[in-house]
PDB file of C-alpha atoms in Angstrom:
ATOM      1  CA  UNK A   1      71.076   8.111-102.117  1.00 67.00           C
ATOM      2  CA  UNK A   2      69.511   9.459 -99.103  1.00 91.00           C
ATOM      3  CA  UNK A   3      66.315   7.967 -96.756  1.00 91.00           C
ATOM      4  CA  UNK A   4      63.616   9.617 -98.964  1.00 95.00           C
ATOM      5  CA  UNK A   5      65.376   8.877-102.245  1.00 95.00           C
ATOM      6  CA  UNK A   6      65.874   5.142-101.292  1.00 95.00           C
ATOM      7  CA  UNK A   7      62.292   4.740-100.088  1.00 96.00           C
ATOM      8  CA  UNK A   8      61.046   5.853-103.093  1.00 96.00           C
ATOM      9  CA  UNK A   9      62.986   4.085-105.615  1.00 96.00           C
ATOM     10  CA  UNK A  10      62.013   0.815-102.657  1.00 97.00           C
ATOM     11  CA  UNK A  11      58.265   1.430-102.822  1.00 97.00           C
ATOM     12  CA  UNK A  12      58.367   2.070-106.295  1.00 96.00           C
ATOM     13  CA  UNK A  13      60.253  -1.558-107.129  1.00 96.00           C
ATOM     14  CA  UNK A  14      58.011  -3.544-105.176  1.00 96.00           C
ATOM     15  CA  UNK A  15      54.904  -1.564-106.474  1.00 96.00           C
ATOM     16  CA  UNK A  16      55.965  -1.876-110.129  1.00 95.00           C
ATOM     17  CA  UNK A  17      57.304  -5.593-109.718  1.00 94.00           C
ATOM     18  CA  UNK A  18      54.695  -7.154-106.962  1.00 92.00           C
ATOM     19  CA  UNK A  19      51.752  -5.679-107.602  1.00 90.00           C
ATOM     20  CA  UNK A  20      51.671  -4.433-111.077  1.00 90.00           C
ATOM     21  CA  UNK A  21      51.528  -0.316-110.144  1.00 93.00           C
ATOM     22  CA  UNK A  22      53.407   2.475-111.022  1.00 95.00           C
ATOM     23  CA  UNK A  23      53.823   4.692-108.649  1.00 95.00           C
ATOM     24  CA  UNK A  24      54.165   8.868-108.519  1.00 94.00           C
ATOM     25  CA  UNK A  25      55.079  10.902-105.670  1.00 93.00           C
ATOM     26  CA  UNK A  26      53.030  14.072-107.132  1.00 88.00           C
ATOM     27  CA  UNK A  27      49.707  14.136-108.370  1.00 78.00           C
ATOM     28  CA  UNK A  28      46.735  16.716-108.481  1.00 71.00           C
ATOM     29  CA  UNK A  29      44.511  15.139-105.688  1.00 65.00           C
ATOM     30  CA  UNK A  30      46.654  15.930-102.520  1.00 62.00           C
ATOM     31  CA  UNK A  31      44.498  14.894 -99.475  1.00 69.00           C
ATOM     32  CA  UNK A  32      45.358  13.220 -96.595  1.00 64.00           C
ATOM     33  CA  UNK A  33      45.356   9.516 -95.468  1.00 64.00           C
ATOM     34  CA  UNK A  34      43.322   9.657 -92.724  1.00 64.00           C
ATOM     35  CA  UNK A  35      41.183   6.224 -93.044  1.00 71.00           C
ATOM     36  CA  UNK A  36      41.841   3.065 -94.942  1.00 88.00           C
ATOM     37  CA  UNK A  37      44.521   0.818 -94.029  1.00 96.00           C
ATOM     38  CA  UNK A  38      47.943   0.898 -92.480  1.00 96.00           C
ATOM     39  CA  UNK A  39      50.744  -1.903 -92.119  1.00 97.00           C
ATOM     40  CA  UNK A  40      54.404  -1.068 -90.850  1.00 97.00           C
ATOM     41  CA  UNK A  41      57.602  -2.430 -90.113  1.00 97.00           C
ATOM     42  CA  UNK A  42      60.905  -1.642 -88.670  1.00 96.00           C
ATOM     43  CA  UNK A  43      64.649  -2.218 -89.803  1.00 95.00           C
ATOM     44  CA  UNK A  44      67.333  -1.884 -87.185  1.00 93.00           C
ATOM     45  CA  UNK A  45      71.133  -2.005 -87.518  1.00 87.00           C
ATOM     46  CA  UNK A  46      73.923  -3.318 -85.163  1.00 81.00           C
ATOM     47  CA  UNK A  47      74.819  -0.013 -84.212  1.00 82.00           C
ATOM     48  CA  UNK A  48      71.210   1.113 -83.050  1.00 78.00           C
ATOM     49  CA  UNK A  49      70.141   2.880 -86.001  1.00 85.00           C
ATOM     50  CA  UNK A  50      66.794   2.247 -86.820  1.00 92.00           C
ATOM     51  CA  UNK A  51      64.438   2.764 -89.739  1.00 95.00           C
ATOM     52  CA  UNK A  52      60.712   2.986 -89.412  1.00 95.00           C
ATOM     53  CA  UNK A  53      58.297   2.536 -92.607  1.00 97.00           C
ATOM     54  CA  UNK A  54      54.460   3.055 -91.685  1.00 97.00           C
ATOM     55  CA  UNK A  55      52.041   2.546 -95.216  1.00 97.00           C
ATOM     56  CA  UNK A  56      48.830   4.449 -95.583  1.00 96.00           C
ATOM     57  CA  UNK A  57      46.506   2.805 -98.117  1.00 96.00           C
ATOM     58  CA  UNK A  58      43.755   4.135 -99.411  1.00 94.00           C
ATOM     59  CA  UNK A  59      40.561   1.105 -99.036  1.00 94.00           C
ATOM     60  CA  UNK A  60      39.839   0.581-102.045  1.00 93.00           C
ATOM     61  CA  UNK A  61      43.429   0.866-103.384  1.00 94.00           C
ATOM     62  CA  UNK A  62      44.134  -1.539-100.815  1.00 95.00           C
ATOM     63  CA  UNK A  63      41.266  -3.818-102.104  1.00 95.00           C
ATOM     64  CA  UNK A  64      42.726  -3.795-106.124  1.00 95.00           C
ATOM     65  CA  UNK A  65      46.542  -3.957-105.316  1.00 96.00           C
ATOM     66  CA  UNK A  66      45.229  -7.183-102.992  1.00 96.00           C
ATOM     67  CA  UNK A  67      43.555  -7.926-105.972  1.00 95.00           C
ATOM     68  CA  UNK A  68      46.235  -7.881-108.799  1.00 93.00           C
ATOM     69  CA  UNK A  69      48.683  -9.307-106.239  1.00 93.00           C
ATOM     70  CA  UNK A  70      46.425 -12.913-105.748  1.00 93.00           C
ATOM     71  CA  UNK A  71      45.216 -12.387-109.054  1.00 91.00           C
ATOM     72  CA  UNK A  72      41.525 -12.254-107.807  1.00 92.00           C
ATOM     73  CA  UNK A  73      38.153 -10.148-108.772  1.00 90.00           C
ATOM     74  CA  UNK A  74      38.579  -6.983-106.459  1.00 88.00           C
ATOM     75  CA  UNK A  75      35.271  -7.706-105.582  1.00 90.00           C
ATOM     76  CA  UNK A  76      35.778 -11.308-104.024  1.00 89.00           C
ATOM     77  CA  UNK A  77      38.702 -10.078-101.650  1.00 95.00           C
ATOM     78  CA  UNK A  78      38.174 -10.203 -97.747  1.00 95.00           C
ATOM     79  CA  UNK A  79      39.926  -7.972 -94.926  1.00 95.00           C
ATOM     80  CA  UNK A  80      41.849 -10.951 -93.950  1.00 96.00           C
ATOM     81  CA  UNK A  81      43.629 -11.021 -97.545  1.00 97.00           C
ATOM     82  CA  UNK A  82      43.865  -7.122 -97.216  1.00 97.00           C
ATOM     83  CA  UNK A  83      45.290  -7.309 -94.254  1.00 97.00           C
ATOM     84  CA  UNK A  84      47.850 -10.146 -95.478  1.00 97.00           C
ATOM     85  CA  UNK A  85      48.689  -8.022 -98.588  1.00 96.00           C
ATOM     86  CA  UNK A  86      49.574  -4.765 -96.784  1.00 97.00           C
ATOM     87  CA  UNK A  87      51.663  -6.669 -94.289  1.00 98.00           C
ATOM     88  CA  UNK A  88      53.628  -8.844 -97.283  1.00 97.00           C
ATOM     89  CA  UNK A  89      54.072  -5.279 -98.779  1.00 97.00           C
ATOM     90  CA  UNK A  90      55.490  -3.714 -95.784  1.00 98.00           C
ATOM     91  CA  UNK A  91      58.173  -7.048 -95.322  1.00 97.00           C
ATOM     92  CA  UNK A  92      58.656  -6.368 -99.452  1.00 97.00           C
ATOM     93  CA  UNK A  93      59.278  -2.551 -98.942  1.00 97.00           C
ATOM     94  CA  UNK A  94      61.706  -3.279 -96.265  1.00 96.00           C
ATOM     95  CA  UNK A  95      63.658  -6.032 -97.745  1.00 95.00           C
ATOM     96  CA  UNK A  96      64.185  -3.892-100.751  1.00 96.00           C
ATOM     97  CA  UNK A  97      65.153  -1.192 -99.386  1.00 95.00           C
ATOM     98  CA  UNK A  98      68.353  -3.137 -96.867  1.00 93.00           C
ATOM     99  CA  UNK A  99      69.085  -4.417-100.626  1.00 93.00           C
ATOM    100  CA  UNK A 100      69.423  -0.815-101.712  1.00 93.00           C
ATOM    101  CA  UNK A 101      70.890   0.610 -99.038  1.00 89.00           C
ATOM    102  CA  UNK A 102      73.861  -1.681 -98.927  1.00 80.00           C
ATOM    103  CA  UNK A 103      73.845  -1.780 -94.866  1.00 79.00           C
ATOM    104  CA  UNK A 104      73.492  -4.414 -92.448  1.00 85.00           C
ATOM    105  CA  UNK A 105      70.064  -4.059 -91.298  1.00 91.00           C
ATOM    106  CA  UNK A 106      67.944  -6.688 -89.233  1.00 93.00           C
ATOM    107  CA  UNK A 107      64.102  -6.737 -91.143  1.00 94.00           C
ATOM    108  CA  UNK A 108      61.539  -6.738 -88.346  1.00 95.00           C
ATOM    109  CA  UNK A 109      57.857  -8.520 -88.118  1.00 97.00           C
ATOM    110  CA  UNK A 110      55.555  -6.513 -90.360  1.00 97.00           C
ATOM    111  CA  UNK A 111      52.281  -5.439 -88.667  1.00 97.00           C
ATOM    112  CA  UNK A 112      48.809  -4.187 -89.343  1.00 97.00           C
ATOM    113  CA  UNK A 113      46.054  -2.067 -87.483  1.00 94.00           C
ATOM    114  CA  UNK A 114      45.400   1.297 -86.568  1.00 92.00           C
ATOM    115  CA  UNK A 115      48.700   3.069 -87.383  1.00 89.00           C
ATOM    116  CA  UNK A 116      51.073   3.408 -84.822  1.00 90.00           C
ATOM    117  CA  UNK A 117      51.396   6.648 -82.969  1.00 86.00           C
ATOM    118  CA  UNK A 118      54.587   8.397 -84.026  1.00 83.00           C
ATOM    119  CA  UNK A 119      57.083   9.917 -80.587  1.00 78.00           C
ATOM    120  CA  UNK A 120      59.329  11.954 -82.745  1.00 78.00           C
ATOM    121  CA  UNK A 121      57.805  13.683 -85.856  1.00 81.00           C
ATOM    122  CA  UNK A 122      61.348  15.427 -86.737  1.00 84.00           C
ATOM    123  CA  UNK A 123      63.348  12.570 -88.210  1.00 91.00           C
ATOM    124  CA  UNK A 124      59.610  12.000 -90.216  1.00 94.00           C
ATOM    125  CA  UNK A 125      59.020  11.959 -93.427  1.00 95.00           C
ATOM    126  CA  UNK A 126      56.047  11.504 -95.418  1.00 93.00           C
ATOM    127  CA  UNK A 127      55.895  10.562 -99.176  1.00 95.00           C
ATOM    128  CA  UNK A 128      52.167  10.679-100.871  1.00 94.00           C
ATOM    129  CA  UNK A 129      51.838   7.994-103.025  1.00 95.00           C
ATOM    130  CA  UNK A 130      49.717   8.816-106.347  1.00 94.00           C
ATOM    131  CA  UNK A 131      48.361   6.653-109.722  1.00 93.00           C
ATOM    132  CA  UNK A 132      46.834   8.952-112.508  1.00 90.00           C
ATOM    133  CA  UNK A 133      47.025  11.710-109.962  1.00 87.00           C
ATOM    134  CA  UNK A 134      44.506  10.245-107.243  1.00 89.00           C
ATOM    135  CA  UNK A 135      46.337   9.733-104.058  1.00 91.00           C
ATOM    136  CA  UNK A 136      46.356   6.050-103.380  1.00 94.00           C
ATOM    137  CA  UNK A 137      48.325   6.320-100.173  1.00 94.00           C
ATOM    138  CA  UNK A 138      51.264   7.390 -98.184  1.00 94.00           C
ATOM    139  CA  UNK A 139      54.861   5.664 -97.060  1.00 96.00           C
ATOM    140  CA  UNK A 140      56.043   7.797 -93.731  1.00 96.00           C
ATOM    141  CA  UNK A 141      59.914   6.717 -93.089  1.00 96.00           C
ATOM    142  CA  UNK A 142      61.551   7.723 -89.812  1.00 95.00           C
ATOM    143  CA  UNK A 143      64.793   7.296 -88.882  1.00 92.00           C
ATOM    144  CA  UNK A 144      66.701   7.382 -85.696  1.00 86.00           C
ATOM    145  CA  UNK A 145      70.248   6.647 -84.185  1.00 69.00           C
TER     146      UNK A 145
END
């Protein structure tokens, strides 16, 4: 499988099993991700490759995943367990994917805040992320060696 084809089938695991979603990668509402929330994380590999994974979430998305994921009222969740959830998902969404990719690959710290500015859009990808055709989000992999 390649980057994009392992990211997907990653994303769509922990989506399906973690948080009770099922994802698509095409849908009928195709605008960006420009607000909302953003968590990322970074995979490296002895021999200096590295693997980037920066999630886009759409707020109130964000809010029901959290939601289904504590097994709270969307209504009754705060930033802070937002903020928790996207993080957990970005450590989930790389730990899957090293299990997929069947490569050594050291998992970094997840992180959340205003998304990371990104030096080389050519080894960039970005996959939309959709539910019942309504983007929900976006997963943007980068790779470098």
């Amino acid at each position: 499988m390649n980057l994009v084809d392992l990211t997907k089938a990653s994303i769509s695991e922990v989506m399906e099993t973690m948080f009770f979603t099922v994802l698509e990668f095409q849908g009928e509402e195709d605008k960006a991700i420009n607000g909302g929330y953003c968590s990322w994380i970074r995979l490296t590999s002895e021999d200096s490759q590295s693997i980037f994974f920066i999630i886009k979430l759409e707020p109130e998305f964000a809010k029901q995943i959290t939601a289904d994921f504590l097994g709270f009222i969307p209504d009754n969740i705060s930033e802070n367990e937002i903020e928790d959830c996207a993080k957990e998902l970005a450590n989930m969404l790389g730990g899957t994917f090293i299990a997929k990719a069947g490569e050594r690959f050291n998992l970094g710290l997840p992180s959340f805040g205003k998304c990371p500015e990104i030096e080389d859009e050519s080894n960039c990808t970005e996959i939309p992320m959709f539910v019942m055709d309504a983007r929900v989000g976006t997963v943007i992999v980068c790779s470098s060696k």
